[in-house]
XYZ file of C-alpha atoms in Angstrom:
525
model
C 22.370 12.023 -27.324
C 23.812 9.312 -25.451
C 27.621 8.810 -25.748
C 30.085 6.209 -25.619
C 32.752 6.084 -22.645
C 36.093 6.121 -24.048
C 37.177 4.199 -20.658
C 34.480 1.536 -20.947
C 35.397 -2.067 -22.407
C 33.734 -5.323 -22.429
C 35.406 -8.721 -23.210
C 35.412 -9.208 -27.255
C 33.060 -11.779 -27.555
C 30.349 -9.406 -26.128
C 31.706 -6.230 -27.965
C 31.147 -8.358 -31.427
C 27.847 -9.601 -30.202
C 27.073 -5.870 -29.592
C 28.440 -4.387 -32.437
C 25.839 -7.466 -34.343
C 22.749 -6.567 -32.371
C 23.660 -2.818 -32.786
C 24.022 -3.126 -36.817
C 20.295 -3.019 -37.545
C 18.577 -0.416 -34.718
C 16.415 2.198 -35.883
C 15.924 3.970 -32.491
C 18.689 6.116 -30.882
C 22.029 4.409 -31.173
C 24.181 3.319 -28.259
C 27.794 1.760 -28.745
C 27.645 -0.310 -25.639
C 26.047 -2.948 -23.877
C 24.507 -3.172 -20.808
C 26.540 -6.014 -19.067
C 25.513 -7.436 -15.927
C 29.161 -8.565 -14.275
C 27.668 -11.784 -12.119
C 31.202 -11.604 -11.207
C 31.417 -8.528 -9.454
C 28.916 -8.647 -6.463
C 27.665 -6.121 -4.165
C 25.540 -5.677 -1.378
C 22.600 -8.894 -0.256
C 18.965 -7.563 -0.865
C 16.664 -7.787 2.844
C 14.158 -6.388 0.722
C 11.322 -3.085 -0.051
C 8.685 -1.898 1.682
C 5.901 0.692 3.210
C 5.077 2.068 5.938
C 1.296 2.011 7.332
C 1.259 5.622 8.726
C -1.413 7.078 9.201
C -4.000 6.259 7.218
C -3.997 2.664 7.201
C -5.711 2.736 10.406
C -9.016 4.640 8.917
C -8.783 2.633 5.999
C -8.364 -0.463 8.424
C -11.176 0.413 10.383
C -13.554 2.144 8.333
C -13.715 0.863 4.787
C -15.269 -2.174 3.041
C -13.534 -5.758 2.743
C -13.551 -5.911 -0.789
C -11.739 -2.679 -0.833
C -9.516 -3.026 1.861
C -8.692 -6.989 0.421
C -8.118 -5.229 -3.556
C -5.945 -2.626 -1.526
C -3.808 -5.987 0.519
C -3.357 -7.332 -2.252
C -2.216 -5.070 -4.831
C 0.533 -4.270 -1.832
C 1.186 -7.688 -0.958
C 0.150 -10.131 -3.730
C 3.277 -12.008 -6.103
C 0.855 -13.915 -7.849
C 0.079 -12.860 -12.085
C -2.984 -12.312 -13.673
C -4.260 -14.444 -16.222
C -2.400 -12.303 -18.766
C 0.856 -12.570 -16.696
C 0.504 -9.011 -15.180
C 1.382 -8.509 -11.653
C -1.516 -8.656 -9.422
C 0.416 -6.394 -6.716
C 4.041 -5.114 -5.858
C 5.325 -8.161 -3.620
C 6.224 -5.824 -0.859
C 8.617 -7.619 1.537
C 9.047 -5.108 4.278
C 5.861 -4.168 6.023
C 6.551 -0.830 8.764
C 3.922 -1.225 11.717
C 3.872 2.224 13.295
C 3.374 1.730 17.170
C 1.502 4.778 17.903
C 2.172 6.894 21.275
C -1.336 7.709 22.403
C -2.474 11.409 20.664
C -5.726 9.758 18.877
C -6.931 9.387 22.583
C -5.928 12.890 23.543
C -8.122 14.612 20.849
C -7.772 18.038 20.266
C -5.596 18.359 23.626
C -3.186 16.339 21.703
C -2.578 19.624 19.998
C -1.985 17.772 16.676
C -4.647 19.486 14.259
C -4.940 17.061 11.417
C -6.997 13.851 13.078
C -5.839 11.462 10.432
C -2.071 12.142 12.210
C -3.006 11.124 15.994
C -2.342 7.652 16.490
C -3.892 5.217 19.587
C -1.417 3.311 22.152
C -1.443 -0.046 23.701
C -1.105 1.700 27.020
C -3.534 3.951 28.164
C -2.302 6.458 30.923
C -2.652 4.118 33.507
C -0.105 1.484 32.499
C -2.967 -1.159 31.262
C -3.008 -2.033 28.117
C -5.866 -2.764 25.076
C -4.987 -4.631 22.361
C -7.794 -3.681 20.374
C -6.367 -0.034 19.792
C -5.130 0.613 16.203
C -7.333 -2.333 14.940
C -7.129 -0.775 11.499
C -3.698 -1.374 11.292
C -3.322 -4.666 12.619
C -6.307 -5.558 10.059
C -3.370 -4.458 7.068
C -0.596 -6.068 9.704
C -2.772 -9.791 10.104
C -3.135 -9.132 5.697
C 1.134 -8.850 5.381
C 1.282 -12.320 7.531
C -0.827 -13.898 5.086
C 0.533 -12.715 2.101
C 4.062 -14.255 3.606
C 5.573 -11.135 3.987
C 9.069 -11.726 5.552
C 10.295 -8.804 7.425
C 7.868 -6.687 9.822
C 9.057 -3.548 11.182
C 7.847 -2.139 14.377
C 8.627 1.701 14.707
C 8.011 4.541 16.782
C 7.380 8.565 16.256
C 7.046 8.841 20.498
C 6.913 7.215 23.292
C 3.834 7.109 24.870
C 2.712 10.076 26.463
C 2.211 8.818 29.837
C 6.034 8.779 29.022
C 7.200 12.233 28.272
C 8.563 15.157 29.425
C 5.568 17.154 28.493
C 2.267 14.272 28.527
C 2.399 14.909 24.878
C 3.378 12.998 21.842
C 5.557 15.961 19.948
C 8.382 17.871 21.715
C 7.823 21.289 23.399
C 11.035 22.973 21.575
C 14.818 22.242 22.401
C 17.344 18.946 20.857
C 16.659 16.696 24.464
C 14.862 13.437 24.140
C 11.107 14.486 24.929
C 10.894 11.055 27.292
C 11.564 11.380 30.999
C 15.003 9.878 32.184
C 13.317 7.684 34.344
C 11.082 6.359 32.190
C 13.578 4.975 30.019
C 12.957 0.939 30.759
C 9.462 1.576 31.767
C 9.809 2.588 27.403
C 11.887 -0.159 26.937
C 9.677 -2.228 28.724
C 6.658 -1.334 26.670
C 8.569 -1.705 23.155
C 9.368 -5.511 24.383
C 5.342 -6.213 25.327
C 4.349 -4.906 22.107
C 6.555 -7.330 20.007
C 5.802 -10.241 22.531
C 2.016 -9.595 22.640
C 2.272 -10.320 18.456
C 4.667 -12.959 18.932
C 2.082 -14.668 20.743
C -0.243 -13.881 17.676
C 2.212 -15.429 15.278
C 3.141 -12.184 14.074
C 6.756 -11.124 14.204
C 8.583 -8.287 14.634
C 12.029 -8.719 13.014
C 12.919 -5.163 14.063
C 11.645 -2.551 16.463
C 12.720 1.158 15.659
C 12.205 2.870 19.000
C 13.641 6.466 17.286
C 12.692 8.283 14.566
C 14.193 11.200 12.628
C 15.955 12.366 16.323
C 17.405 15.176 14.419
C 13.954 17.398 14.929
C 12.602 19.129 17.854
C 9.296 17.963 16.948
C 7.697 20.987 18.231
C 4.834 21.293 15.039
C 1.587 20.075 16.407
C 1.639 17.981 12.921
C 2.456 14.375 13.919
C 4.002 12.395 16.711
C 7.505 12.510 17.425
C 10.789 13.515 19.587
C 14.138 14.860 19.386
C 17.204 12.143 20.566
C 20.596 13.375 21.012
C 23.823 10.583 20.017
C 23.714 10.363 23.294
C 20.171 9.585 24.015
C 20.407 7.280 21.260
C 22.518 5.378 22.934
C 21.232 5.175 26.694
C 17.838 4.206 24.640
C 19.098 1.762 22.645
C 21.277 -0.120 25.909
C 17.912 -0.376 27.424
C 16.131 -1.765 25.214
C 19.171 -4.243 24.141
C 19.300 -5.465 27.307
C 14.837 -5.674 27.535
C 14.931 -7.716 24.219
C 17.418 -10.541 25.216
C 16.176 -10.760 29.389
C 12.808 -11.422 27.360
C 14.214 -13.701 25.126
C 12.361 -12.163 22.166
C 13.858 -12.657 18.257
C 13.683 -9.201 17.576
C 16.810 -6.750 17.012
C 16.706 -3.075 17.092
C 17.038 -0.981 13.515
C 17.843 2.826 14.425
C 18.337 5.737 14.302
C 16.111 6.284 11.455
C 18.444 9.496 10.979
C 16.450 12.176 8.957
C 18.363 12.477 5.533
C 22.150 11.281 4.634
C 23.584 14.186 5.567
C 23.064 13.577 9.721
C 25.518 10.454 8.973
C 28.837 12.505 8.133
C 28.792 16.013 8.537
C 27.568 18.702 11.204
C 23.929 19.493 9.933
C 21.748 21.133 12.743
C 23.255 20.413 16.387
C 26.509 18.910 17.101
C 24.909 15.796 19.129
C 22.615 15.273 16.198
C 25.163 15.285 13.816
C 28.055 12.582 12.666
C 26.184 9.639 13.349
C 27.846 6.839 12.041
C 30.980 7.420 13.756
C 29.384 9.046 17.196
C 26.779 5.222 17.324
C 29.515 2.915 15.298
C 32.938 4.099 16.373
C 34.308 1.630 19.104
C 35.893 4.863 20.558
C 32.682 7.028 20.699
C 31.234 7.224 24.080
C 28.007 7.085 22.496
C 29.085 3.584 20.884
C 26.021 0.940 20.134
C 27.910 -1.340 18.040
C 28.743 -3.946 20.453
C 24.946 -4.600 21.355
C 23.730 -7.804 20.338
C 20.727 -6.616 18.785
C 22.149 -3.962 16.581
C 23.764 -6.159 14.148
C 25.554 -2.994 12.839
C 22.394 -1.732 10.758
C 22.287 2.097 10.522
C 18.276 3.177 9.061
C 18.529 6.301 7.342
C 16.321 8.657 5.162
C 16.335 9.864 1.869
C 14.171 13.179 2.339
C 15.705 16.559 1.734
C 19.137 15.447 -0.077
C 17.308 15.042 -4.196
C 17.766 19.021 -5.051
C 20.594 18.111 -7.664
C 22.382 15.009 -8.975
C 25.411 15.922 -7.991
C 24.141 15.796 -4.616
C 22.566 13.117 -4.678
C 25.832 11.152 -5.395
C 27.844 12.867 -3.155
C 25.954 12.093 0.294
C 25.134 8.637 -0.833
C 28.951 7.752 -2.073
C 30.097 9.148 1.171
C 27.819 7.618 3.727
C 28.698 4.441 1.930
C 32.441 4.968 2.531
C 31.836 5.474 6.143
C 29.411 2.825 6.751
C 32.067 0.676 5.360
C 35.133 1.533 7.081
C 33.224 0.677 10.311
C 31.112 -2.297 8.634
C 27.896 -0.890 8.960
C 24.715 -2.256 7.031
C 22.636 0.685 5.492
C 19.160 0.484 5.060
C 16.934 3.567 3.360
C 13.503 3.036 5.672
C 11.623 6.152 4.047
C 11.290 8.619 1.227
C 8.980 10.293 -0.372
C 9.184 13.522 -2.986
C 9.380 16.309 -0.124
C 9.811 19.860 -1.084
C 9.404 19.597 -4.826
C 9.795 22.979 -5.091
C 13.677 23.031 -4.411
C 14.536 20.052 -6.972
C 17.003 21.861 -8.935
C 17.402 19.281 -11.711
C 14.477 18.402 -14.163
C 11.642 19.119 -11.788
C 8.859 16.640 -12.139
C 5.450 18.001 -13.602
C 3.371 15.228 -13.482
C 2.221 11.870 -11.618
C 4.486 10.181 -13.963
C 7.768 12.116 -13.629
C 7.147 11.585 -9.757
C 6.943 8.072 -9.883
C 9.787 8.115 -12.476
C 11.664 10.497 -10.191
C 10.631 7.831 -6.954
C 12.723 5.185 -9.265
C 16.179 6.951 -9.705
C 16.368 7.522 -5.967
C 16.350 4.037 -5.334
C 18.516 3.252 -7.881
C 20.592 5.507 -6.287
C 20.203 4.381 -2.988
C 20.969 1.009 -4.406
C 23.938 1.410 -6.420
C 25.476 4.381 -4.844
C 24.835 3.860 -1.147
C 24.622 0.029 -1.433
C 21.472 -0.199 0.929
C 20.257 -3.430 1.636
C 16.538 -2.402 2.364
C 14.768 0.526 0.428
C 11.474 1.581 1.898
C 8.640 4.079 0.972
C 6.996 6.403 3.229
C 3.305 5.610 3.265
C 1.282 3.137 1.597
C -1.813 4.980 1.150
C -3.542 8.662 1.606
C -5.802 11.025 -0.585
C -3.790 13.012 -3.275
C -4.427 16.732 -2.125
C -2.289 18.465 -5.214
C 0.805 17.329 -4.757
C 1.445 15.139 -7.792
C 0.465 12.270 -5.356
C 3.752 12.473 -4.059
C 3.279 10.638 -0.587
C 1.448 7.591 -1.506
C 0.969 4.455 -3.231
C -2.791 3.807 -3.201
C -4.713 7.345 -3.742
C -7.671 6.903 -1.185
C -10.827 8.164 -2.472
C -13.354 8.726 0.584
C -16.776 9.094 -0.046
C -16.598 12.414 1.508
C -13.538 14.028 0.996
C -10.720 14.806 3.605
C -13.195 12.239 5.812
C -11.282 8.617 5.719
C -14.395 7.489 8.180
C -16.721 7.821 5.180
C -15.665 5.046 3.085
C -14.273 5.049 -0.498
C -12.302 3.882 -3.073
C -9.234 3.801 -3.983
C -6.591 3.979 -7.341
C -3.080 2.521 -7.614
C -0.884 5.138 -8.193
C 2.221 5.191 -10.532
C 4.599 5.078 -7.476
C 3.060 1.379 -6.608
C 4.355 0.916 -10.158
C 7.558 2.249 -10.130
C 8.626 0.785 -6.405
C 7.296 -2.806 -7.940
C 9.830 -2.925 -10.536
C 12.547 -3.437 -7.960
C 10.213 -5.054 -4.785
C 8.235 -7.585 -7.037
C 10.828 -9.200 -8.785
C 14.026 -8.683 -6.262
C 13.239 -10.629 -3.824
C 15.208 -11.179 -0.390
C 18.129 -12.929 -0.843
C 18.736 -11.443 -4.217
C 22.326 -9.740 -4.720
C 22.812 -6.762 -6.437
C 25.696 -7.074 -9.234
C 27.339 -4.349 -10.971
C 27.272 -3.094 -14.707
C 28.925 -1.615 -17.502
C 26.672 0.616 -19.213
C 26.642 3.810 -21.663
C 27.660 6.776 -19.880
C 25.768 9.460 -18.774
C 23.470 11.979 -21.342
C 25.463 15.261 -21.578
C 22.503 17.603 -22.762
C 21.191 18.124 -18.786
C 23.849 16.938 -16.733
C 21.871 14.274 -15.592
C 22.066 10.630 -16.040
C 19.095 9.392 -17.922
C 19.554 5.706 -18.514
C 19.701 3.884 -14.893
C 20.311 0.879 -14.530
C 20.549 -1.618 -12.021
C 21.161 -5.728 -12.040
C 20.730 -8.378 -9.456
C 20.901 -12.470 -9.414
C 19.066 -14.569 -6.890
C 20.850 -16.326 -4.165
C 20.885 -19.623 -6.064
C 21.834 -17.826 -9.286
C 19.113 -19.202 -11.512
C 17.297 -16.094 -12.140
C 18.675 -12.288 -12.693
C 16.678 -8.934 -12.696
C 17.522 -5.590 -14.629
C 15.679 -2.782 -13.673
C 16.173 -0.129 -16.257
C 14.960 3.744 -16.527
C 15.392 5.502 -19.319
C 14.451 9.601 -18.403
C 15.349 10.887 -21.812
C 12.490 11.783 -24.222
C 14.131 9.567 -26.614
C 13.760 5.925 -27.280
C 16.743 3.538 -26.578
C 17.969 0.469 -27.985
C 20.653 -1.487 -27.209
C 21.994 -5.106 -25.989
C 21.582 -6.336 -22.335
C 23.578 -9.489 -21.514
C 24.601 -10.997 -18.541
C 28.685 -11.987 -18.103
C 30.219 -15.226 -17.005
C 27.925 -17.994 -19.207
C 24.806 -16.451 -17.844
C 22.755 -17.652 -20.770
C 18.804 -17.177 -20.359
C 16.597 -19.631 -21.252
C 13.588 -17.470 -20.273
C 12.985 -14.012 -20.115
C 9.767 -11.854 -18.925
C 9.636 -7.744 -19.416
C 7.610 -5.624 -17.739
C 6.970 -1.722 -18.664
C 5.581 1.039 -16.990
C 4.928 4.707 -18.448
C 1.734 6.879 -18.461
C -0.193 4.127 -20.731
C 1.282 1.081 -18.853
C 1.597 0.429 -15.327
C 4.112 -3.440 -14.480
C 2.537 -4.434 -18.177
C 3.940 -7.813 -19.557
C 5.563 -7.083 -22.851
C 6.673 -9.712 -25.698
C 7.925 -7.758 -27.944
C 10.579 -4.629 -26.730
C 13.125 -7.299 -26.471
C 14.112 -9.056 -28.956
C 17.595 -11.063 -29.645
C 18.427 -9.775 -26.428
C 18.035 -6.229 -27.755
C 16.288 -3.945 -25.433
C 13.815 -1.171 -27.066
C 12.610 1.472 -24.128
C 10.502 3.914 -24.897
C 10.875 7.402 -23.994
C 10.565 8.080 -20.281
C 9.567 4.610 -19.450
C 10.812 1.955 -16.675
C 11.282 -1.527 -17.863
C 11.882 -4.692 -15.447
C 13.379 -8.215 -17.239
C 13.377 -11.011 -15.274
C 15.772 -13.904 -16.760
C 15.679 -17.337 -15.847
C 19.280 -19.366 -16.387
């Protein structure tokens, strides 16, 4: 059963309108409104997203058009169907993944898995060939077109012509795997990357030159390197200082630290650890703050820290507290449902409690750690029995585990549950607090989340709302302050329904959600 918070209190006009709405509900009883306090801001929306490793390339390059333009849109598309369905998710945060040159090494890349080697601009020789990764630059030129507003430009490696090793994963040990003295000629490269697609009309309002630096990066699986704080910030001076000689519009968004632990606490190696205050503290000698291009924007990840709720809250509220005290912007770049097996709260079972599980860690992310970007992992791969954990499209190839055969593809229930928040909250939007029922009691978990947000010229608001219980809900959603709606749109997801339009689960302002379900209204004022 839900239950009412004896602390909880809303102005009397909305208790009585409440306690009216409340009088004739058949479904499971709630005392309390959810109130959307327009008065009480929080943190500015920049926006949601996906990243286009690795597949996207194969699918790019390989695939039909009329596939590949269903897939771009159903990613990119905020236009309705003819029944007022969402044609696609209204991503607004596209992650380009500059790749460091392993595709071209083949097997003596030592990465097994093909579909995880990635092509460079540069060859070995320091010339470059635009034409590499066309696959992804087909899904890139798709994001333009679709007006997405904020491309992201990351790296696993540098380029192996680069590093310590000629290789685009690290040999063992915590030191960056790219050679000292290559650290403009990296710099350098980053910059003619960006400027080549500036020249295309394509750009790059951030370039991630690190990723996850907590790792040795040592598993032939993908591309990537180890960066001490230190590292970080010789890397990050360099290419500061690349970016504004060049005169390019592009700032830098780092360090793309593994999970939300690396940000406070010793986790792994000392120069991994404490990142916030080690990159943001003005008395840290590895200090990045006062860089131009930083704009005090700390990426993070949400991998490995989901095992319980309680954890969940706890790194989140306390990243948040630090990020604030040095007035640092926190933006969740990816996540997917890693190491299922260790969730030690309701476990998801099914491709529906994933998606649904997907959902509360952005709310989280949202409301707890007040990000201002939430990102997925990776747009699209082929489901190999993990719940289709690590995508949003399910790629179907005409011969499996061989993305150079063709296919199909499916949207999964994760493109549903990321386009409650990224088609309707768009950038600009600001997230506002709300009074709602408190937690469920019978798990320990919280199983009605709920999030609210009002566009920057306050003439439309969003709830996003998940209910996890097995029970359906009723109750009252209103909005504070003379918000009155003189529109409203729902939209439902569940196993049957996937961004439906509804006219009927809200009525006199009176939500109805059904049992594990996620419902999206959009108001107009």
């Amino acid at each position: 059963m839900l239950r009412s918070s004896p602390t909880f209190c809303i102005p009397g006009i909305f208790f009585w309108i409440c306690t009216s709405l409340l009088s004739s509900a058949t479904a499971l009883a709630v005392d309390d409104c959810l109130l959307a306090l327009a008065d009480n801001p929080q943190q500015v929306m920049e926006g949601f997203g996906a990243s286009d490793a690795w597949n996207v390339d194969f699918v790019g390059k390989f695939w039909a058009e009329e596939e590949k333009l269903r897939m771009a849109e159903q990613l990119f598309s905020q236009e309705m169907d003819e029944s007022g369905n969402p044609l696609g998710i209204g991503l607004s945060i596209w992650r380009f993944n500059i790749g460091a040159g392993s595709a071209e090494q083949g097997e003596r890349s030592q990465i097994s898995n093909p579909t995880r080697r990635v092509e460079c601009f540069m060859g070995e020789d320091g010339s470059y060939d635009w034409s590499k990764q066309s696959g992804q630059q087909w899904f890139l030129r798709q994001a333009v077109e679709y007006g997405v507003p904020s491309l992201v430009a990351f790296t696993n490696s540098p380029p192996v012509s680069m590093t310590r090793n000629g290789l685009a994963h690290g040999a063992g040990g915590y030191q960056s795997n790219l050679l000292p003295e290559m650290r403009d000629a990296y710099a350098t490269f980053l910059c003619d990357v960006v400027e080549h697609f500036e020249q295309q009309g394509i750009h790059f309002q951030f370039i991630s030159p690190i990723n996850e630096p907590q790792y040795e990066w040592k598993s032939t699986k993908q591309e990537g390197s180890p960066w001490t704080n230190s590292d970080i910030h010789d890397m990050i001076r360099s290419l500061d200082l690349k970016i504004r000689d060049r005169g390019l519009p592009t700032k830098i968004l780092t360090p793309e630290a593994a999970d939300w632990r690396n940000l406070f606490e010793l986790k792994g190696k000392e120069e991994h650890s404490f990142q916030l205050t080690a990159l943001f503290d003005p008395e840290s000698p590895s200090y990045i703050g006062a860089y131009p291009t930083i704009e005090n924007r700390f990426a993070v990840h949400s991998y490995w820290t989901n095992e319980t709720e309680a954890e969940i809250l706890r790194t989140r509220r306390q990243s948040r507290r630090l990020a604030e005290n040095y007035s640092v912007q926190l933006h969740q770049t990816e996540y997917s449902l890693i190491a299922l097996n260790r969730v030690k709260m309701h476990r998801p079972d099914d491709a529906w409690e994933v998606a649904q599980f997907i959902a509360k860690i952005i709310h989280f992310d949202l409301t707890e750690a007040n990000v201002a970007s939430w990102s997925f992992w990776t747009a699209m791969a082929e489901e190999a029995g993990d719940l289709k954990r690590y995508l949003l499209l399910e790629l179907k190839p005409e011969r499996p585990r061989d993305l150079t055969s063709g296919g199909t593809h499916l949207a999964s229930k994760n493109l549903a549950a990321l386009g409650h928040y990224s088609r309707f909250i768009r950038p600009g939007f600001q997230r506002v607090s709300v009074n709602q029922p408190a937690p469920c009691a019978d798990i320990g978990e919280q199983e009605l989340l709920v999030s609210a947000f009002l566009s920057g010229n306050r003439k439309e608001g969003v709830f996003v709302i998940s209910n996890l219980s097995k029970e359906s809900i009723a109750l009252p959603v209103l909005w504070s302050s003379n918000y009155n709606p003189v529109q409203t749109e729902v939209y439902l997801s569940n196993r049957e329904h996937s961004l439906q339009r509804q006219d009927s689960i809200l009525t006199n302002r009176k939500l109805t959600i059904a049992p594990q379900s996620i419902v999206t209204i959009v108001d107009t004022f």
